[in-house]
Tab-separated table of C-alpha atoms and ligand atoms in Angstrom:
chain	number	residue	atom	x	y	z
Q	1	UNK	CA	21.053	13.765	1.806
Q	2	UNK	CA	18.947	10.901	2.226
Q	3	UNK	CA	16.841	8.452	4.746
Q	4	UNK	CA	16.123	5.306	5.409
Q	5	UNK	CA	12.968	4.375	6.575
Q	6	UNK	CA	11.722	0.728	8.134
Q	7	UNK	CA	8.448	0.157	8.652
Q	8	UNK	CA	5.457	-1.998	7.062
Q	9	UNK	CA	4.844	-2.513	3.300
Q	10	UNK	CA	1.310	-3.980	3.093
Q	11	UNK	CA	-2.123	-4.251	1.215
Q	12	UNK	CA	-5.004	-2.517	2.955
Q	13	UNK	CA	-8.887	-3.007	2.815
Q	14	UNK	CA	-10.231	0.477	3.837
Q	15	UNK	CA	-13.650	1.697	4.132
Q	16	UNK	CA	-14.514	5.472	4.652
Q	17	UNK	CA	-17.985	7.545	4.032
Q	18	UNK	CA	-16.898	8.202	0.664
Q	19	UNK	CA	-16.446	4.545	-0.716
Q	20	UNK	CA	-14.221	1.244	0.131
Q	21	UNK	CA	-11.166	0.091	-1.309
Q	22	UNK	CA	-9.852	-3.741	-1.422
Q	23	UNK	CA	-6.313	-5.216	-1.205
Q	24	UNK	CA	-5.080	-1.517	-2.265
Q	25	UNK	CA	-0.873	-0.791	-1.917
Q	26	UNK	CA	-0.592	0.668	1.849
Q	27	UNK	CA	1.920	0.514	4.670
Q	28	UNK	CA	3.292	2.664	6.932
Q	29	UNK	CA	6.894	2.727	4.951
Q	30	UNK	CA	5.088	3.146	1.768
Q	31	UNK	CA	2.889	6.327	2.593
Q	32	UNK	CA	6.307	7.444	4.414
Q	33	UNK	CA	8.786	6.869	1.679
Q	34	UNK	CA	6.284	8.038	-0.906
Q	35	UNK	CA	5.960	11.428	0.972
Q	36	UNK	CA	9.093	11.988	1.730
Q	37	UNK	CA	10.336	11.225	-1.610
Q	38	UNK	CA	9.605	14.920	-2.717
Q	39	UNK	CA	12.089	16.281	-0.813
Q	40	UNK	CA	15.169	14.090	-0.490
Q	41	UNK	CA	16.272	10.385	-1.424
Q	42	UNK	CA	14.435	8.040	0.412
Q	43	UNK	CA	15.515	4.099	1.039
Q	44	UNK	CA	13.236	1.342	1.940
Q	45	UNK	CA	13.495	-1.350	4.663
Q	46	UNK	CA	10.715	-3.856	4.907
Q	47	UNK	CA	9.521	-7.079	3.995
Q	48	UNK	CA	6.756	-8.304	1.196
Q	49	UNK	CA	5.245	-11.540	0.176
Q	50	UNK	CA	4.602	-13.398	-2.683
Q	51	UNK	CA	1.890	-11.630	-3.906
Q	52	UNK	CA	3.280	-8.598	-4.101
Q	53	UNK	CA	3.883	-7.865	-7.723
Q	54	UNK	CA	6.287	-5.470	-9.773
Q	55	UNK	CA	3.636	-3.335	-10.334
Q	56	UNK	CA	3.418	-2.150	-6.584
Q	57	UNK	CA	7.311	-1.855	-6.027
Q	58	UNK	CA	6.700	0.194	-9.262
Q	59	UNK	CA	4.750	3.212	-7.451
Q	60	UNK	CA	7.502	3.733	-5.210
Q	61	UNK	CA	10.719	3.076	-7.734
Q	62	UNK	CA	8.850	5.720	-10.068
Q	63	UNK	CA	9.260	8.340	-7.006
Q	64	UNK	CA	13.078	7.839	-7.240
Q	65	UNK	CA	12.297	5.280	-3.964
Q	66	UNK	CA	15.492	2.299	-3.105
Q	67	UNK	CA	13.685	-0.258	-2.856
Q	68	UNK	CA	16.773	-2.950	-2.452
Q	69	UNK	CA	15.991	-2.750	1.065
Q	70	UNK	CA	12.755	-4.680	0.668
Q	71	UNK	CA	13.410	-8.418	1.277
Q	72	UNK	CA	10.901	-10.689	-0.650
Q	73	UNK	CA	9.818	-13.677	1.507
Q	74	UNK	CA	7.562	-17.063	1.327
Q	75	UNK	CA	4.073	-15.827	2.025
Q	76	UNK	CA	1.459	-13.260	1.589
Q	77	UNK	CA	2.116	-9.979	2.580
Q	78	UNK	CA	0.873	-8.099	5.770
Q	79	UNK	CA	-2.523	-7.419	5.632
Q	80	UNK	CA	-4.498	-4.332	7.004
Q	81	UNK	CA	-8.275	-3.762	7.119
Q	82	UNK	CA	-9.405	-0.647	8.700
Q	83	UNK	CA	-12.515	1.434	9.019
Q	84	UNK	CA	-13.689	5.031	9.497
Q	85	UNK	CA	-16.519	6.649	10.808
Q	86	UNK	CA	-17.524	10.389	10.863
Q	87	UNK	CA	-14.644	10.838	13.258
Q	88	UNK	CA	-11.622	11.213	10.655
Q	89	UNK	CA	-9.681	10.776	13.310
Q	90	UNK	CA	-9.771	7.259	14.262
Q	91	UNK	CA	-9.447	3.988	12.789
Q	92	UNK	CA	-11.151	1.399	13.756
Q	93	UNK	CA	-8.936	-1.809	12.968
Q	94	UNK	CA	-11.061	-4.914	11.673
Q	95	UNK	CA	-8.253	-7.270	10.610
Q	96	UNK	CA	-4.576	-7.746	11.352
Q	97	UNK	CA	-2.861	-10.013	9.692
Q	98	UNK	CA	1.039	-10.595	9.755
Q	99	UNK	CA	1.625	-13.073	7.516
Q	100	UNK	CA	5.526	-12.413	6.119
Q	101	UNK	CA	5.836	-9.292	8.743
Q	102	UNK	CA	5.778	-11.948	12.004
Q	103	UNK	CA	9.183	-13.232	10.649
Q	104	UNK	CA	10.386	-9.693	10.179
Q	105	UNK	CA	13.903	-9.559	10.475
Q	106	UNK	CA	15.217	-6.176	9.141
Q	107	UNK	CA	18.545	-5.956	7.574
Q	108	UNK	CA	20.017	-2.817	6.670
Q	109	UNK	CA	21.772	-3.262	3.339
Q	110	UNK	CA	25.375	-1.865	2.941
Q	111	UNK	CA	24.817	0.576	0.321
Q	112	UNK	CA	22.379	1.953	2.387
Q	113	UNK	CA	24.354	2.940	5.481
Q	114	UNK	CA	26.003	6.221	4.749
Q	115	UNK	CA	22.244	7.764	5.286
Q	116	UNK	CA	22.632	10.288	7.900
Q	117	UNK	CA	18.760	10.358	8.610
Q	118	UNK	CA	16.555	7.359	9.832
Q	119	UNK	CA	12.904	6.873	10.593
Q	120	UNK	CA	11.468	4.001	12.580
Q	121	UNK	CA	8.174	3.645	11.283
Q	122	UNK	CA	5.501	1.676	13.082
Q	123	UNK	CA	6.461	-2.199	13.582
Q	124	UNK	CA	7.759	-3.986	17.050
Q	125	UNK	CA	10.027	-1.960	19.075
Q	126	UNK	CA	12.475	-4.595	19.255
Q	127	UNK	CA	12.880	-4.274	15.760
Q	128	UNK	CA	13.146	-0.341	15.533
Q	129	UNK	CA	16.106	-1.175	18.535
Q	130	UNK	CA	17.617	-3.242	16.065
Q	131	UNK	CA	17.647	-1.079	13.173
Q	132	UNK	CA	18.916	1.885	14.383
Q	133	UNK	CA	21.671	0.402	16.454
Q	134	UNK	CA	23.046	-1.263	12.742
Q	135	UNK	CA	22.918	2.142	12.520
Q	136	UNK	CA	25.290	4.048	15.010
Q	137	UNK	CA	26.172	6.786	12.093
Q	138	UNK	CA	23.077	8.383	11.867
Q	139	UNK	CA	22.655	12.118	13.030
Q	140	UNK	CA	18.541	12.263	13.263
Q	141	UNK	CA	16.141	9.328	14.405
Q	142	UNK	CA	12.528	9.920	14.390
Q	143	UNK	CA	10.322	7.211	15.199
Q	144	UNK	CA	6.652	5.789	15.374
Q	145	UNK	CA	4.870	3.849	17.847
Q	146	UNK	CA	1.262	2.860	18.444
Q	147	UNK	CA	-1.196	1.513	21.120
Q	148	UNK	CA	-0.637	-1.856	20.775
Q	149	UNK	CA	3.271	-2.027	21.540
Q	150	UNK	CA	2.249	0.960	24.591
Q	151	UNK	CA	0.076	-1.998	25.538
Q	152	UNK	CA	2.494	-5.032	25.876
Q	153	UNK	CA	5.971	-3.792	25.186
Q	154	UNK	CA	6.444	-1.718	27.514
Q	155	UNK	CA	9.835	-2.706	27.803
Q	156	UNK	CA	10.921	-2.863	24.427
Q	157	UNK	CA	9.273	0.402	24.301
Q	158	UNK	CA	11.356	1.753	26.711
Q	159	UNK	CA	14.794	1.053	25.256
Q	160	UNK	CA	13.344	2.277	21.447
Q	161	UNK	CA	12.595	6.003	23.350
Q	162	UNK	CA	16.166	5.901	24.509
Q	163	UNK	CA	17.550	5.554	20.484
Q	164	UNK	CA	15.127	7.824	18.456
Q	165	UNK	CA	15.903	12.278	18.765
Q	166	UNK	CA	12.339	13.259	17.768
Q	167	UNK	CA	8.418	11.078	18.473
Q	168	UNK	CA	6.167	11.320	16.286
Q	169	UNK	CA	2.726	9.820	17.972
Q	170	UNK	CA	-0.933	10.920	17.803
Q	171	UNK	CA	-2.506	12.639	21.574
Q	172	UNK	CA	-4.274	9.727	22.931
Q	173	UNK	CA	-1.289	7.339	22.277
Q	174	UNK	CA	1.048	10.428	24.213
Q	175	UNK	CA	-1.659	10.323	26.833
Q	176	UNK	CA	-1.629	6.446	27.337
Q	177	UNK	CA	2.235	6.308	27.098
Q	178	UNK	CA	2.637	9.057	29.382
Q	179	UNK	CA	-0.367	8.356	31.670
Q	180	UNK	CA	-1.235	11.471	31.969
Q	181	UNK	CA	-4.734	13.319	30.813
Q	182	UNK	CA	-3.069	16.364	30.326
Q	183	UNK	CA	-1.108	17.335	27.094
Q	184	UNK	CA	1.329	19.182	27.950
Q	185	UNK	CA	2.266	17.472	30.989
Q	186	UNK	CA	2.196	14.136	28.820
Q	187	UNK	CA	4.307	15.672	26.610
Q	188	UNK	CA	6.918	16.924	29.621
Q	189	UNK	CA	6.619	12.942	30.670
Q	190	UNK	CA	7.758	11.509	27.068
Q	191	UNK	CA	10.870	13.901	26.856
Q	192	UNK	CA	11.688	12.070	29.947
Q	193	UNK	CA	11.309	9.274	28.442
Q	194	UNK	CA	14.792	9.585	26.065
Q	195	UNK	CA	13.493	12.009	22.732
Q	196	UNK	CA	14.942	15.668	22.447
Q	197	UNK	CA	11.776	16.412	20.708
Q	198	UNK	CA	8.007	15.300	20.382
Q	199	UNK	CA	5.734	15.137	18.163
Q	200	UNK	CA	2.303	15.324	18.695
Q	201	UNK	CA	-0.550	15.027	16.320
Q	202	UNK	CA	-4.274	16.282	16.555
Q	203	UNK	CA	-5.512	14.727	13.873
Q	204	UNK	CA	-7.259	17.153	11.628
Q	205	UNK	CA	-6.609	20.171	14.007
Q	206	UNK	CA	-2.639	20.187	13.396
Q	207	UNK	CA	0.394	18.999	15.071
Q	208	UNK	CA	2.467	20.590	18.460
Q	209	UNK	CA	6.209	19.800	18.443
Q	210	UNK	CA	7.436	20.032	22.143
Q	211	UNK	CA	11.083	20.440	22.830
Q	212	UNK	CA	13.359	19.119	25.888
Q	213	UNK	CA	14.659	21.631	27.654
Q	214	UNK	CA	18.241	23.166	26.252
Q	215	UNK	CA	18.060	20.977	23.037
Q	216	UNK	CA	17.588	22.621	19.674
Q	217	UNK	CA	19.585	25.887	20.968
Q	218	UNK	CA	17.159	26.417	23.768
Q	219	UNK	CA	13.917	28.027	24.292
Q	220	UNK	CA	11.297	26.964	25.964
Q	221	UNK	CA	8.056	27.045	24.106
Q	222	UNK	CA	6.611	23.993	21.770
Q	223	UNK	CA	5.273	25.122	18.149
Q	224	UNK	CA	2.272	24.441	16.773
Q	225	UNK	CA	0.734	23.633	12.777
Q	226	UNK	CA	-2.593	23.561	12.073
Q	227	UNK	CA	-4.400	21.116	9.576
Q	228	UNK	CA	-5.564	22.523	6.577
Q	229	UNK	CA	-9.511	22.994	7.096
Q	230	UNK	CA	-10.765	20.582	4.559
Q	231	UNK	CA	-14.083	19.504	2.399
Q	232	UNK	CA	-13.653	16.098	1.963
Q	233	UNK	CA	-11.479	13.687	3.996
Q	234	UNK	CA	-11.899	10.672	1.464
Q	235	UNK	CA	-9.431	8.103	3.787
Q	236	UNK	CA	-7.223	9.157	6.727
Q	237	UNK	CA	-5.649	6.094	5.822
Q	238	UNK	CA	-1.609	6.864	6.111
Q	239	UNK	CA	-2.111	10.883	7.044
Q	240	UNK	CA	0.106	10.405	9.890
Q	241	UNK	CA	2.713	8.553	7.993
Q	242	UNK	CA	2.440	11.322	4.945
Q	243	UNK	CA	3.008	13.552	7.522
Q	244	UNK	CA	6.087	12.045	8.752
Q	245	UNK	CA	7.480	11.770	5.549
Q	246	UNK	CA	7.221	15.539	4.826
Q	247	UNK	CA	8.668	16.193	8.562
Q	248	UNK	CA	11.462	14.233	8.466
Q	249	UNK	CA	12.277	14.581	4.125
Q	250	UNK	CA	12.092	18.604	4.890
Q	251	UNK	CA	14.733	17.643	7.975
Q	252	UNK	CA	16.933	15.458	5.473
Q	253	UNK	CA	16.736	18.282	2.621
Q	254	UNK	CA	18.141	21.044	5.013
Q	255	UNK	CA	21.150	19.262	5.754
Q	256	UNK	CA	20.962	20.846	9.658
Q	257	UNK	CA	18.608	20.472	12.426
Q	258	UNK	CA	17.711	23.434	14.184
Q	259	UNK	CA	14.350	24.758	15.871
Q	260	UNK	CA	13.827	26.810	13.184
Q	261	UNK	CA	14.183	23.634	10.954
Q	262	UNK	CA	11.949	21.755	12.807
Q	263	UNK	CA	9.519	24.156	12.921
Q	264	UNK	CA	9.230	24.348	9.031
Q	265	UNK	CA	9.249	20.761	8.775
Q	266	UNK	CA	5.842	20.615	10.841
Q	267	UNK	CA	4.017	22.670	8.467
Q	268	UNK	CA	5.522	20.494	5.495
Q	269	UNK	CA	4.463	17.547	7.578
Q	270	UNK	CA	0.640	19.152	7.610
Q	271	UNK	CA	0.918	20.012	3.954
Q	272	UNK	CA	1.831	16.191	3.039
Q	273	UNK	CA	-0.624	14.709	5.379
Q	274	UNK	CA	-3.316	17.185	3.722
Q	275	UNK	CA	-2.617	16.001	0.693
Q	276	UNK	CA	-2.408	12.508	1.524
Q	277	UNK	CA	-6.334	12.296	2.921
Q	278	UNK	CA	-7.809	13.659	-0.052
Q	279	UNK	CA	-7.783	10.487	-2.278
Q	280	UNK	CA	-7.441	7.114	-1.155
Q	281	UNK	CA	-4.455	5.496	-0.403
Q	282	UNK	CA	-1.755	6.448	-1.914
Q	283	UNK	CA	-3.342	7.812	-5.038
Q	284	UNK	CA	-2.281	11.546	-4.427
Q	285	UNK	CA	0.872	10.782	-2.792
Q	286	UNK	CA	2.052	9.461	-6.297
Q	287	UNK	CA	1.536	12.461	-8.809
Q	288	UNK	CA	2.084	15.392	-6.954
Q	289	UNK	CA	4.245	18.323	-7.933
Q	290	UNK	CA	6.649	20.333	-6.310
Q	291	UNK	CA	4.417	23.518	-7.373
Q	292	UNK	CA	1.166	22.124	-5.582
Q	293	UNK	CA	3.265	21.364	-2.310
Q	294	UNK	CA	4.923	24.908	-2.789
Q	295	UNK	CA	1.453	26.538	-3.236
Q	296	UNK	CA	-0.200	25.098	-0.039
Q	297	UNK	CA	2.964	25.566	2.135
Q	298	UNK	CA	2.089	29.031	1.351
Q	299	UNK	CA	-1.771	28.320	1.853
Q	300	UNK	CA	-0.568	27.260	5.409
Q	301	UNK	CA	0.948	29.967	5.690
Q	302	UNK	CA	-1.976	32.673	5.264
Q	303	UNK	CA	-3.818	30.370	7.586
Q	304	UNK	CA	-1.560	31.319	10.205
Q	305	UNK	CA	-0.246	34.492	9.474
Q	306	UNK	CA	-1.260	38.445	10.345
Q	307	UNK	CA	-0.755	41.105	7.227
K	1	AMP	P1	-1.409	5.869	9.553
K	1	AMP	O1	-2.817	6.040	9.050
K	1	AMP	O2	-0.459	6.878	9.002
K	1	AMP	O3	-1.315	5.742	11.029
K	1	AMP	O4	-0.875	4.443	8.992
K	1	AMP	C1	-1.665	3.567	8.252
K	1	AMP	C2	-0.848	2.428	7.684
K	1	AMP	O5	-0.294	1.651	8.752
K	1	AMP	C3	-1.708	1.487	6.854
K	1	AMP	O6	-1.370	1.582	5.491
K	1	AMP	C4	-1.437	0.083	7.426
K	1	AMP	O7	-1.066	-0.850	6.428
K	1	AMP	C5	-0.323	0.262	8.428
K	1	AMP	N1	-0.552	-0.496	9.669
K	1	AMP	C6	-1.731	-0.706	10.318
K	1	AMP	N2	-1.547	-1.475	11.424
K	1	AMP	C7	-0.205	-1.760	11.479
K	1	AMP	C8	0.640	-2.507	12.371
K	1	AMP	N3	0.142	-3.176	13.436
K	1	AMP	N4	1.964	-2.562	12.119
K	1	AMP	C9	2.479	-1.919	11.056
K	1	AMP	N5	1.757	-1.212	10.169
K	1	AMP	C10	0.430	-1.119	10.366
């Protein structure tokens, strides 16, 4: 099986309490396709400038990544500088800059359309329409969104919630879309919305997966991961991406989407994003081993589990 993902490619500036970073490989399709790439084949769809070198297309071709799918324009490439406090759980953003991304115009090569799972990472809803309508064969969408586009694109917004089968956004941004202060009536509100599925994700205290009613062969209750209690949170940087690349890879590697499918792919999303925050960047997300994601499934699993 294998997935395409679209999404941004980019170099990041990042400062956390433990250090800062310049002009390091980021991107929301990176930290995604990177993740992911540990449990099923994973092809790229993004753009990247001129100063993007071999080197970087490098980390994610040495993960078995496609990278075909990554047009190389006139340009520098999108640029992200971002800032955390003690609270791990939000970034403060300190520079946007497009550059090659504002031209964005995602094409989904041939040899990449018999992928029967796609994920539409974080970039203009438009876009995200576009993509997964050149893609009518796909049997699993999951998609991104974040403030900004909540903000101002309503619209576009609107018709991207229609396409995608399972959301993958963060409280406050279900909150804001939803308006609604209250979780799980936010939640109820987004279903409406078009997904058969939601994501939700708390940051470091786990992740709640909320169902529509009758999809998934019933049932009625959502499903909740925690977040691994950890020491050091070096940079959140790409933790919700990481986790969206174990989700939906797990998804891709099973071949089937059931609840019980989905609910093992949220606590493979946690293990991915806990692995993701404890280096920076994407420094742990390119050397780990099948073993160390193995062993902390299972560490999950005594964090959740009676004898
Ligand atoms: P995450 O921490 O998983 O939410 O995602 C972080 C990644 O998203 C960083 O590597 C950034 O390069 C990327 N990013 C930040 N802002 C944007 C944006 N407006 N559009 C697309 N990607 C972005």
């Amino acid at each position: 099986m294998s997935i395409v993902v679209v999404g941004s490619v980019a170099f990041d500036s990042l400062k956390t309490p433990y250090g800062t970073r310049d002009k390091i490989l980021g991107g929301a399709a990176t930290h995604f396709s990177l993740s992911a790439s540990y449990f099923t084949d994973v092809r790229v769809v993004a753009v990247v400038g001129e100063d993007f070198t071999a080197e970087e297309e490098s980390v994610m071709t040495r993960r078995g990544v496609d990278t075909r799918g990554i047009q190389h324009a006139k340009g520098k490439t999108f640029f992200w500088a971002g800032e955390y406090g003690d609270n791990v759980n939000e970034a403060k953003t300190l520079d946007t800059q497009l550059n090659v991304f504002e031209k964005f115009d995602p094409q989904v090569p041939a040899d990449y359309m018999d992928s029967e799972y796609l994920f539409l990472a974080n970039i203009h809803p438009a876009l995200q329409v576009k993509v997964r309508d050149s893609m009518p064969g796909v049997k699993l969408v999951g998609g991104d969104t974040m403030n900004l586009w909540i903000n101002i694109e309503r619209e576009n917004l609107g018709e991207m919630l229609k396409r995608v089968d399972v959301l993958l956004i963060n409280a406050g941004e279900a909150k804001m879309l939803s308006g609604d202060g209250s979780l799980p009536r936010a939640a109820n509100k987004v279903l409406d919305l078009g997904p058969k599925a939601l994501v939700i994700k708390h940051g470091e205290y786990g992740a709640t997966i909320f169902f529509r009613d009758g999809e998934f062969a019933g049932g009625h209750h959502p499903f909740r991961a925690p977040a691994l209690p950890l020491d050091e949170v070096r940079d959140p940087t790409g933790a919700g991406d990481s986790f969206a690349g174990g989700f939906m890879g797990y998804i891709a590697s099973q071949g089937e989407v059931t609840r019980r499918v989905l609910k093992h792919a949220m606590f493979y999303g946690s293990v991915m994003g806990s692995f993701a925050v404890e280096r920076f960047g994407t420094e742990r997300m390119q050397s780990l081993t099948r073993e160390e994601i193995d062993e902390r499934f299972n560490a999950f699993r005594e964090l959740t589990h009676l004898d």
